[in-house]
């Protein structure tokens, strides 16, 4: 009787246990990374060289322009040069002369671009909730291109604006 009960127990609960172990091991804990990124944003907010947008994107105008140029709108197309980094300095993307529609971009970029004038260069600190959030950005192979809770740092140059 005990062998019968043990076999039934194992057939029922061992697969569930294995599934739980596998599921838990596949979900890395990003709480430390979240705390690091939150601390970086708090530190940067104290830096007087940076201004803040209404939603909390921190920016510094690295190269201002002193002309009445074009300012993007949400439905504009823009040509930009940019370098995207994590707060630890890891570069996740570099693009030269990329054409993008403002409305297709992360919220932090949309807000910043609609404040820029063509020809300007800015350094942006985008908090994770205005970037890729708690989900991050996964590659097709399952690895993270951008981990969850990542503050994104961009060197952004607005080259050209095409307003619709």
Short mmCIF file of N, CA and C in Angstrom, two decimals:
data_model
loop_
_atom_site.label_atom_id
_atom_site.label_comp_id
_atom_site.label_asym_id
_atom_site.label_seq_id
_atom_site.Cartn_x
_atom_site.Cartn_y
_atom_site.Cartn_z
N UNK A 1 0.82 -1.19 0.00
CA UNK A 1 0.00 0.00 0.00
C UNK A 1 0.87 1.26 0.00
N UNK A 2 1.94 1.24 0.78
CA UNK A 2 2.80 2.41 0.84
C UNK A 2 3.50 2.66 -0.50
N UNK A 3 3.88 1.62 -1.19
CA UNK A 3 4.54 1.78 -2.49
C UNK A 3 3.55 2.39 -3.48
N UNK A 4 2.30 1.93 -3.47
CA UNK A 4 1.27 2.46 -4.35
C UNK A 4 1.08 3.96 -4.08
N UNK A 5 0.99 4.34 -2.82
CA UNK A 5 0.79 5.74 -2.46
C UNK A 5 2.00 6.58 -2.88
N UNK A 6 3.19 6.05 -2.65
CA UNK A 6 4.41 6.78 -3.02
C UNK A 6 4.48 6.99 -4.53
N UNK A 7 4.15 5.98 -5.31
CA UNK A 7 4.18 6.11 -6.76
C UNK A 7 3.16 7.15 -7.23
N UNK A 8 1.96 7.12 -6.65
CA UNK A 8 0.93 8.10 -7.02
C UNK A 8 1.38 9.51 -6.66
N UNK A 9 1.96 9.66 -5.49
CA UNK A 9 2.44 10.96 -5.04
C UNK A 9 3.51 11.48 -6.00
N UNK A 10 4.47 10.62 -6.34
CA UNK A 10 5.57 11.03 -7.20
C UNK A 10 5.06 11.39 -8.59
N UNK A 11 4.13 10.60 -9.11
CA UNK A 11 3.61 10.89 -10.45
C UNK A 11 2.87 12.21 -10.49
N UNK A 12 2.23 12.56 -9.39
CA UNK A 12 1.44 13.79 -9.36
C UNK A 12 2.26 15.02 -9.03
N UNK A 13 3.08 14.94 -8.02
CA UNK A 13 3.70 16.13 -7.47
C UNK A 13 5.14 16.39 -7.93
N UNK A 14 5.86 15.40 -8.30
CA UNK A 14 7.23 15.61 -8.77
C UNK A 14 7.25 16.48 -10.02
N UNK A 15 6.40 16.21 -11.03
CA UNK A 15 6.42 17.10 -12.21
C UNK A 15 6.06 18.55 -11.85
N UNK A 16 5.15 18.75 -10.93
CA UNK A 16 4.78 20.10 -10.51
C UNK A 16 5.97 20.75 -9.82
N UNK A 17 6.66 20.01 -8.95
CA UNK A 17 7.83 20.53 -8.26
C UNK A 17 8.91 20.92 -9.26
N UNK A 18 9.19 20.07 -10.24
CA UNK A 18 10.21 20.35 -11.25
C UNK A 18 9.83 21.59 -12.05
N UNK A 19 8.56 21.69 -12.42
CA UNK A 19 8.10 22.86 -13.16
C UNK A 19 8.30 24.14 -12.35
N UNK A 20 8.01 24.08 -11.05
CA UNK A 20 8.20 25.26 -10.19
C UNK A 20 9.68 25.63 -10.09
N UNK A 21 10.54 24.65 -9.96
CA UNK A 21 11.97 24.93 -9.86
C UNK A 21 12.48 25.55 -11.15
N UNK A 22 12.07 24.98 -12.28
CA UNK A 22 12.50 25.51 -13.57
C UNK A 22 11.98 26.93 -13.76
N UNK A 23 10.71 27.16 -13.44
CA UNK A 23 10.12 28.49 -13.61
C UNK A 23 10.82 29.51 -12.72
N UNK A 24 11.13 29.15 -11.52
CA UNK A 24 11.80 30.08 -10.61
C UNK A 24 13.23 30.37 -11.04
N UNK A 25 13.89 29.37 -11.58
CA UNK A 25 15.28 29.57 -12.00
C UNK A 25 15.37 30.38 -13.29
N UNK A 26 14.29 30.45 -14.06
CA UNK A 26 14.31 31.21 -15.31
C UNK A 26 14.02 32.69 -15.11
N UNK A 27 13.54 33.06 -13.97
CA UNK A 27 13.19 34.44 -13.69
C UNK A 27 14.24 35.05 -12.77
N UNK A 28 15.27 35.67 -13.34
CA UNK A 28 16.29 36.27 -12.48
C UNK A 28 15.70 37.42 -11.66
N UNK A 29 16.28 37.65 -10.53
CA UNK A 29 15.82 38.72 -9.64
C UNK A 29 16.54 40.01 -10.01
N UNK A 30 15.78 40.99 -10.44
CA UNK A 30 16.35 42.26 -10.86
C UNK A 30 16.18 43.35 -9.81
N UNK A 31 15.90 42.97 -8.57
CA UNK A 31 15.66 43.98 -7.54
C UNK A 31 16.91 44.81 -7.24
N UNK A 32 18.07 44.19 -7.25
CA UNK A 32 19.31 44.94 -7.00
C UNK A 32 19.56 45.91 -8.15
N UNK A 33 19.37 45.44 -9.38
CA UNK A 33 19.54 46.29 -10.56
C UNK A 33 18.56 47.46 -10.52
N UNK A 34 17.32 47.20 -10.12
CA UNK A 34 16.31 48.26 -10.00
C UNK A 34 16.77 49.30 -8.98
N UNK A 35 17.29 48.85 -7.84
CA UNK A 35 17.75 49.76 -6.80
C UNK A 35 18.93 50.61 -7.28
N UNK A 36 19.85 49.99 -8.01
CA UNK A 36 21.00 50.73 -8.56
C UNK A 36 20.51 51.82 -9.51
N UNK A 37 19.59 51.46 -10.39
CA UNK A 37 19.08 52.43 -11.36
C UNK A 37 18.27 53.53 -10.70
N UNK A 38 17.51 53.21 -9.68
CA UNK A 38 16.76 54.21 -8.94
C UNK A 38 17.71 55.17 -8.23
N UNK A 39 18.79 54.63 -7.65
CA UNK A 39 19.79 55.46 -6.98
C UNK A 39 20.51 56.39 -7.96
N UNK A 40 20.81 55.89 -9.16
CA UNK A 40 21.47 56.72 -10.16
C UNK A 40 20.57 57.89 -10.53
N UNK A 41 19.28 57.63 -10.74
CA UNK A 41 18.36 58.73 -11.09
C UNK A 41 18.25 59.73 -9.94
N UNK A 42 18.21 59.25 -8.72
CA UNK A 42 18.14 60.16 -7.57
C UNK A 42 19.40 61.03 -7.48
N UNK A 43 20.55 60.44 -7.72
CA UNK A 43 21.81 61.19 -7.71
C UNK A 43 21.84 62.21 -8.84
N UNK A 44 21.41 61.81 -10.02
CA UNK A 44 21.43 62.71 -11.17
C UNK A 44 20.47 63.89 -10.98
N UNK A 45 19.37 63.68 -10.27
CA UNK A 45 18.42 64.77 -10.03
C UNK A 45 19.05 65.87 -9.19
N UNK A 46 20.05 65.52 -8.41
CA UNK A 46 20.76 66.51 -7.62
C UNK A 46 21.82 67.26 -8.40
N UNK A 47 22.11 66.83 -9.61
CA UNK A 47 23.13 67.45 -10.44
C UNK A 47 22.52 68.66 -11.15
N UNK A 48 23.00 69.84 -10.85
CA UNK A 48 22.42 71.07 -11.40
C UNK A 48 22.70 71.25 -12.89
N UNK A 49 23.57 70.43 -13.46
CA UNK A 49 23.83 70.51 -14.90
C UNK A 49 22.67 69.92 -15.71
N UNK A 50 21.82 69.15 -15.05
CA UNK A 50 20.71 68.49 -15.73
C UNK A 50 19.39 69.15 -15.36
N UNK A 51 18.54 69.25 -16.37
CA UNK A 51 17.17 69.72 -16.18
C UNK A 51 16.26 68.51 -16.26
N UNK A 52 15.01 68.69 -15.86
CA UNK A 52 14.05 67.59 -15.87
C UNK A 52 12.84 67.96 -16.72
N UNK A 53 12.37 67.00 -17.50
CA UNK A 53 11.12 67.18 -18.22
C UNK A 53 9.98 66.96 -17.23
N UNK A 54 8.75 67.31 -17.59
CA UNK A 54 7.63 67.09 -16.66
C UNK A 54 7.47 65.64 -16.18
N UNK A 55 7.81 64.68 -17.03
CA UNK A 55 7.64 63.28 -16.63
C UNK A 55 8.85 62.70 -15.89
N UNK A 56 9.98 63.40 -15.89
CA UNK A 56 11.13 62.93 -15.13
C UNK A 56 12.35 62.54 -15.93
N UNK A 57 12.35 62.76 -17.24
CA UNK A 57 13.55 62.52 -18.03
C UNK A 57 14.54 63.63 -17.69
N UNK A 58 15.76 63.26 -17.38
CA UNK A 58 16.80 64.25 -17.10
C UNK A 58 17.59 64.48 -18.38
N UNK A 59 17.90 65.73 -18.65
CA UNK A 59 18.64 66.04 -19.87
C UNK A 59 19.60 67.19 -19.65
N UNK A 60 20.65 67.15 -20.46
CA UNK A 60 21.63 68.24 -20.49
C UNK A 60 21.85 68.57 -21.96
N UNK A 61 21.75 69.84 -22.29
CA UNK A 61 22.01 70.26 -23.67
C UNK A 61 23.53 70.33 -23.82
N UNK A 62 24.06 69.42 -24.60
CA UNK A 62 25.51 69.33 -24.81
C UNK A 62 25.94 70.29 -25.90
N UNK A 63 25.13 70.40 -26.93
CA UNK A 63 25.43 71.31 -28.03
C UNK A 63 24.14 72.05 -28.38
N UNK A 64 23.98 73.28 -27.89
CA UNK A 64 22.75 74.04 -28.19
C UNK A 64 22.84 74.69 -29.57
N UNK A 65 21.69 75.03 -30.10
CA UNK A 65 21.65 75.82 -31.32
C UNK A 65 20.93 77.13 -30.99
N UNK A 66 21.33 78.16 -31.68
CA UNK A 66 20.78 79.47 -31.40
C UNK A 66 20.06 80.00 -32.64
N UNK A 67 19.17 79.20 -33.14
CA UNK A 67 18.36 79.61 -34.29
C UNK A 67 16.96 79.08 -34.10
N UNK A 68 16.05 79.63 -34.86
CA UNK A 68 14.68 79.12 -34.81
C UNK A 68 14.61 77.96 -35.79
N UNK A 69 14.94 76.80 -35.32
CA UNK A 69 14.94 75.61 -36.17
C UNK A 69 13.63 74.86 -36.08
N UNK A 70 13.68 73.65 -36.51
CA UNK A 70 12.50 72.80 -36.50
C UNK A 70 12.45 71.99 -35.21
N UNK A 71 11.27 71.91 -34.62
CA UNK A 71 11.04 71.13 -33.41
C UNK A 71 10.08 70.00 -33.79
N UNK A 72 10.42 68.76 -33.49
CA UNK A 72 9.53 67.65 -33.85
C UNK A 72 8.19 67.70 -33.12
N UNK A 73 7.20 67.09 -33.75
CA UNK A 73 5.89 66.87 -33.16
C UNK A 73 5.74 65.35 -33.00
N UNK A 74 4.74 64.90 -32.28
CA UNK A 74 4.60 63.45 -32.09
C UNK A 74 4.49 62.64 -33.39
N UNK A 75 3.94 63.22 -34.45
CA UNK A 75 3.81 62.47 -35.70
C UNK A 75 4.95 62.76 -36.69
N UNK A 76 5.99 63.47 -36.25
CA UNK A 76 7.12 63.80 -37.12
C UNK A 76 8.04 62.61 -37.33
N UNK A 77 8.79 62.68 -38.41
CA UNK A 77 9.92 61.78 -38.63
C UNK A 77 11.18 62.58 -38.33
N UNK A 78 12.13 61.92 -37.69
CA UNK A 78 13.37 62.59 -37.34
C UNK A 78 14.56 61.76 -37.79
N UNK A 79 15.62 62.46 -38.13
CA UNK A 79 16.88 61.80 -38.42
C UNK A 79 17.80 62.10 -37.25
N UNK A 80 18.35 61.04 -36.65
CA UNK A 80 19.15 61.20 -35.43
C UNK A 80 20.41 60.35 -35.48
N UNK A 81 21.39 60.81 -34.71
CA UNK A 81 22.54 60.00 -34.32
C UNK A 81 22.36 59.74 -32.84
N UNK A 82 22.60 58.51 -32.40
CA UNK A 82 22.51 58.27 -30.96
C UNK A 82 23.35 57.09 -30.53
N UNK A 83 23.64 57.13 -29.25
CA UNK A 83 24.34 56.03 -28.58
C UNK A 83 23.56 55.75 -27.31
N UNK A 84 23.11 54.51 -27.14
CA UNK A 84 22.35 54.12 -25.96
C UNK A 84 23.18 53.27 -25.03
N UNK A 85 23.15 53.64 -23.73
CA UNK A 85 23.96 52.94 -22.73
C UNK A 85 23.13 52.65 -21.49
N UNK A 86 23.58 51.67 -20.73
CA UNK A 86 23.03 51.42 -19.40
C UNK A 86 23.85 52.24 -18.41
N UNK A 87 23.36 52.34 -17.18
CA UNK A 87 24.07 53.17 -16.19
C UNK A 87 25.45 52.61 -15.84
N UNK A 88 25.69 51.34 -16.11
CA UNK A 88 27.01 50.78 -15.84
C UNK A 88 27.99 50.99 -16.99
N UNK A 89 27.53 51.72 -18.04
CA UNK A 89 28.39 52.02 -19.18
C UNK A 89 28.26 51.06 -20.34
N UNK A 90 27.49 49.99 -20.18
CA UNK A 90 27.29 49.03 -21.26
C UNK A 90 26.55 49.70 -22.42
N UNK A 91 27.15 49.67 -23.60
CA UNK A 91 26.52 50.24 -24.79
C UNK A 91 25.62 49.16 -25.40
N UNK A 92 24.34 49.50 -25.60
CA UNK A 92 23.43 48.52 -26.18
C UNK A 92 23.04 48.85 -27.62
N UNK A 93 23.29 50.08 -28.06
CA UNK A 93 22.99 50.41 -29.45
C UNK A 93 23.66 51.72 -29.84
N UNK A 94 24.14 51.75 -31.09
CA UNK A 94 24.69 52.97 -31.68
C UNK A 94 24.12 53.07 -33.09
N UNK A 95 23.56 54.23 -33.41
CA UNK A 95 22.99 54.45 -34.74
C UNK A 95 23.43 55.81 -35.27
N UNK A 96 23.80 55.84 -36.53
CA UNK A 96 24.11 57.09 -37.21
C UNK A 96 23.09 57.28 -38.33
N UNK A 97 22.57 58.48 -38.42
CA UNK A 97 21.61 58.85 -39.47
C UNK A 97 20.39 57.94 -39.52
N UNK A 98 19.86 57.58 -38.38
CA UNK A 98 18.67 56.73 -38.32
C UNK A 98 17.42 57.59 -38.49
N UNK A 99 16.50 57.14 -39.33
CA UNK A 99 15.21 57.81 -39.50
C UNK A 99 14.18 57.09 -38.65
N UNK A 100 13.52 57.84 -37.78
CA UNK A 100 12.55 57.27 -36.84
C UNK A 100 11.31 58.15 -36.78
N UNK A 101 10.16 57.52 -36.51
CA UNK A 101 8.96 58.30 -36.26
C UNK A 101 8.84 58.49 -34.76
N UNK A 102 8.65 59.72 -34.33
CA UNK A 102 8.63 60.05 -32.91
C UNK A 102 7.62 59.20 -32.15
N UNK A 103 6.43 59.01 -32.71
CA UNK A 103 5.37 58.27 -32.01
C UNK A 103 5.69 56.79 -31.79
N UNK A 104 6.68 56.26 -32.50
CA UNK A 104 7.06 54.85 -32.35
C UNK A 104 8.12 54.62 -31.28
N UNK A 105 8.59 55.68 -30.66
CA UNK A 105 9.72 55.59 -29.73
C UNK A 105 9.26 55.46 -28.29
N UNK A 106 10.20 55.11 -27.41
CA UNK A 106 9.87 55.04 -25.98
C UNK A 106 9.42 56.41 -25.49
N UNK A 107 8.62 56.42 -24.46
CA UNK A 107 8.02 57.65 -23.95
C UNK A 107 9.05 58.71 -23.62
N UNK A 108 10.15 58.33 -23.01
CA UNK A 108 11.19 59.30 -22.65
C UNK A 108 11.77 60.01 -23.86
N UNK A 109 11.97 59.27 -24.95
CA UNK A 109 12.47 59.88 -26.19
C UNK A 109 11.43 60.80 -26.81
N UNK A 110 10.19 60.37 -26.83
CA UNK A 110 9.13 61.19 -27.42
C UNK A 110 9.10 62.57 -26.77
N UNK A 111 9.13 62.57 -25.45
CA UNK A 111 9.07 63.83 -24.72
C UNK A 111 10.31 64.70 -24.99
N UNK A 112 11.48 64.11 -24.93
CA UNK A 112 12.72 64.87 -25.14
C UNK A 112 12.81 65.41 -26.56
N UNK A 113 12.53 64.57 -27.55
CA UNK A 113 12.63 65.02 -28.94
C UNK A 113 11.71 66.20 -29.24
N UNK A 114 10.52 66.18 -28.65
CA UNK A 114 9.56 67.27 -28.90
C UNK A 114 9.95 68.56 -28.20
N UNK A 115 11.08 68.55 -27.49
CA UNK A 115 11.62 69.76 -26.86
C UNK A 115 12.90 70.22 -27.56
N UNK A 116 13.47 69.39 -28.41
CA UNK A 116 14.74 69.68 -29.07
C UNK A 116 14.52 70.48 -30.36
N UNK A 117 15.56 71.17 -30.76
CA UNK A 117 15.59 71.86 -32.05
C UNK A 117 16.62 71.16 -32.92
N UNK A 118 16.32 71.08 -34.22
CA UNK A 118 17.27 70.38 -35.09
C UNK A 118 18.66 70.99 -34.97
N UNK A 119 19.66 70.10 -34.91
CA UNK A 119 21.04 70.51 -34.74
C UNK A 119 21.55 70.35 -33.31
N UNK A 120 20.65 70.18 -32.35
CA UNK A 120 21.07 70.06 -30.95
C UNK A 120 21.54 68.65 -30.61
N UNK A 121 22.41 68.61 -29.61
CA UNK A 121 22.87 67.35 -29.02
C UNK A 121 22.52 67.38 -27.54
N UNK A 122 21.91 66.31 -27.07
CA UNK A 122 21.53 66.21 -25.66
C UNK A 122 22.06 64.91 -25.08
N UNK A 123 22.26 64.93 -23.77
CA UNK A 123 22.50 63.71 -22.99
C UNK A 123 21.23 63.49 -22.18
N UNK A 124 20.62 62.31 -22.34
CA UNK A 124 19.37 61.97 -21.66
C UNK A 124 19.57 60.87 -20.64
N UNK A 125 18.88 60.97 -19.51
CA UNK A 125 18.74 59.89 -18.55
C UNK A 125 17.26 59.58 -18.48
N UNK A 126 16.87 58.44 -19.04
CA UNK A 126 15.46 58.06 -19.11
C UNK A 126 15.18 57.04 -18.02
N UNK A 127 14.31 57.38 -17.04
CA UNK A 127 13.98 56.41 -16.00
C UNK A 127 13.31 55.18 -16.60
N UNK A 128 13.44 54.06 -15.91
CA UNK A 128 12.96 52.80 -16.48
C UNK A 128 11.48 52.81 -16.83
N UNK A 129 10.67 53.55 -16.08
CA UNK A 129 9.24 53.55 -16.37
C UNK A 129 8.90 54.34 -17.64
N UNK A 130 9.85 55.10 -18.17
CA UNK A 130 9.65 55.83 -19.43
C UNK A 130 10.46 55.19 -20.56
N UNK A 131 11.07 54.04 -20.24
CA UNK A 131 11.85 53.29 -21.23
C UNK A 131 11.20 51.94 -21.49
N UNK A 132 11.87 50.88 -21.06
CA UNK A 132 11.35 49.54 -21.28
C UNK A 132 10.76 48.91 -20.02
N UNK A 133 10.68 49.68 -18.95
CA UNK A 133 9.95 49.29 -17.76
C UNK A 133 10.46 48.06 -17.05
N UNK A 134 9.52 47.38 -16.40
CA UNK A 134 9.82 46.19 -15.61
C UNK A 134 10.05 44.96 -16.49
N UNK A 135 9.72 45.06 -17.77
CA UNK A 135 9.89 43.92 -18.68
C UNK A 135 11.25 43.91 -19.36
N UNK A 136 11.85 45.06 -19.54
CA UNK A 136 13.10 45.13 -20.28
C UNK A 136 12.86 44.86 -21.75
N UNK A 137 13.91 44.59 -22.48
CA UNK A 137 13.82 44.29 -23.90
C UNK A 137 14.60 43.01 -24.15
N UNK A 138 13.87 41.96 -24.53
CA UNK A 138 14.49 40.66 -24.78
C UNK A 138 14.81 40.49 -26.25
N UNK A 139 15.90 39.79 -26.48
CA UNK A 139 16.29 39.39 -27.83
C UNK A 139 15.55 38.11 -28.20
N UNK A 140 15.62 37.72 -29.44
CA UNK A 140 14.95 36.49 -29.91
C UNK A 140 15.47 35.25 -29.18
N UNK A 141 16.74 35.28 -28.73
CA UNK A 141 17.32 34.11 -28.06
C UNK A 141 16.96 34.05 -26.57
N UNK A 142 16.18 35.02 -26.08
CA UNK A 142 15.75 35.02 -24.69
C UNK A 142 16.62 35.85 -23.76
N UNK A 143 17.79 36.27 -24.21
CA UNK A 143 18.65 37.13 -23.41
C UNK A 143 18.11 38.56 -23.44
N UNK A 144 18.50 39.33 -22.46
CA UNK A 144 18.06 40.71 -22.40
C UNK A 144 19.03 41.63 -23.13
N UNK A 145 18.52 42.41 -24.09
CA UNK A 145 19.29 43.49 -24.69
C UNK A 145 19.33 44.64 -23.69
N UNK A 146 18.20 44.85 -23.03
CA UNK A 146 18.07 45.87 -21.99
C UNK A 146 17.38 45.20 -20.81
N UNK A 147 18.05 45.05 -19.68
CA UNK A 147 17.45 44.38 -18.53
C UNK A 147 16.25 45.16 -17.98
N UNK A 148 15.35 44.46 -17.30
CA UNK A 148 14.24 45.15 -16.64
C UNK A 148 14.76 46.21 -15.67
N UNK A 149 13.99 47.26 -15.50
CA UNK A 149 14.28 48.37 -14.56
C UNK A 149 15.52 49.18 -14.93
N UNK A 150 15.86 49.20 -16.21
CA UNK A 150 17.07 49.91 -16.63
C UNK A 150 16.81 51.39 -16.90
N UNK A 151 17.57 52.24 -16.23
CA UNK A 151 17.65 53.64 -16.61
C UNK A 151 18.48 53.67 -17.88
N UNK A 152 18.00 54.37 -18.89
CA UNK A 152 18.69 54.42 -20.17
C UNK A 152 19.39 55.76 -20.33
N UNK A 153 20.63 55.72 -20.76
CA UNK A 153 21.43 56.92 -20.97
C UNK A 153 21.66 57.03 -22.48
N UNK A 154 21.31 58.18 -23.04
CA UNK A 154 21.46 58.38 -24.47
C UNK A 154 22.23 59.66 -24.75
N UNK A 155 23.16 59.57 -25.68
CA UNK A 155 23.73 60.73 -26.32
C UNK A 155 22.97 60.85 -27.63
N UNK A 156 22.18 61.91 -27.75
CA UNK A 156 21.23 62.05 -28.84
C UNK A 156 21.48 63.34 -29.61
N UNK A 157 21.60 63.23 -30.93
CA UNK A 157 21.76 64.38 -31.79
C UNK A 157 20.62 64.39 -32.80
N UNK A 158 19.87 65.48 -32.81
CA UNK A 158 18.75 65.63 -33.74
C UNK A 158 19.27 66.31 -35.01
N UNK A 159 19.31 65.56 -36.09
CA UNK A 159 19.89 66.06 -37.35
C UNK A 159 18.86 66.78 -38.21
N UNK A 160 17.68 66.16 -38.35
CA UNK A 160 16.68 66.72 -39.27
C UNK A 160 15.28 66.34 -38.79
N UNK A 161 14.32 67.21 -39.08
CA UNK A 161 12.94 66.99 -38.70
C UNK A 161 12.06 67.11 -39.95
N UNK A 162 11.17 66.15 -40.12
CA UNK A 162 10.16 66.22 -41.18
C UNK A 162 8.81 66.18 -40.49
N UNK A 163 8.16 67.34 -40.40
CA UNK A 163 6.86 67.42 -39.77
C UNK A 163 5.76 67.08 -40.78
N UNK A 164 4.82 66.29 -40.36
CA UNK A 164 3.69 65.92 -41.24
C UNK A 164 2.61 66.96 -41.19
#
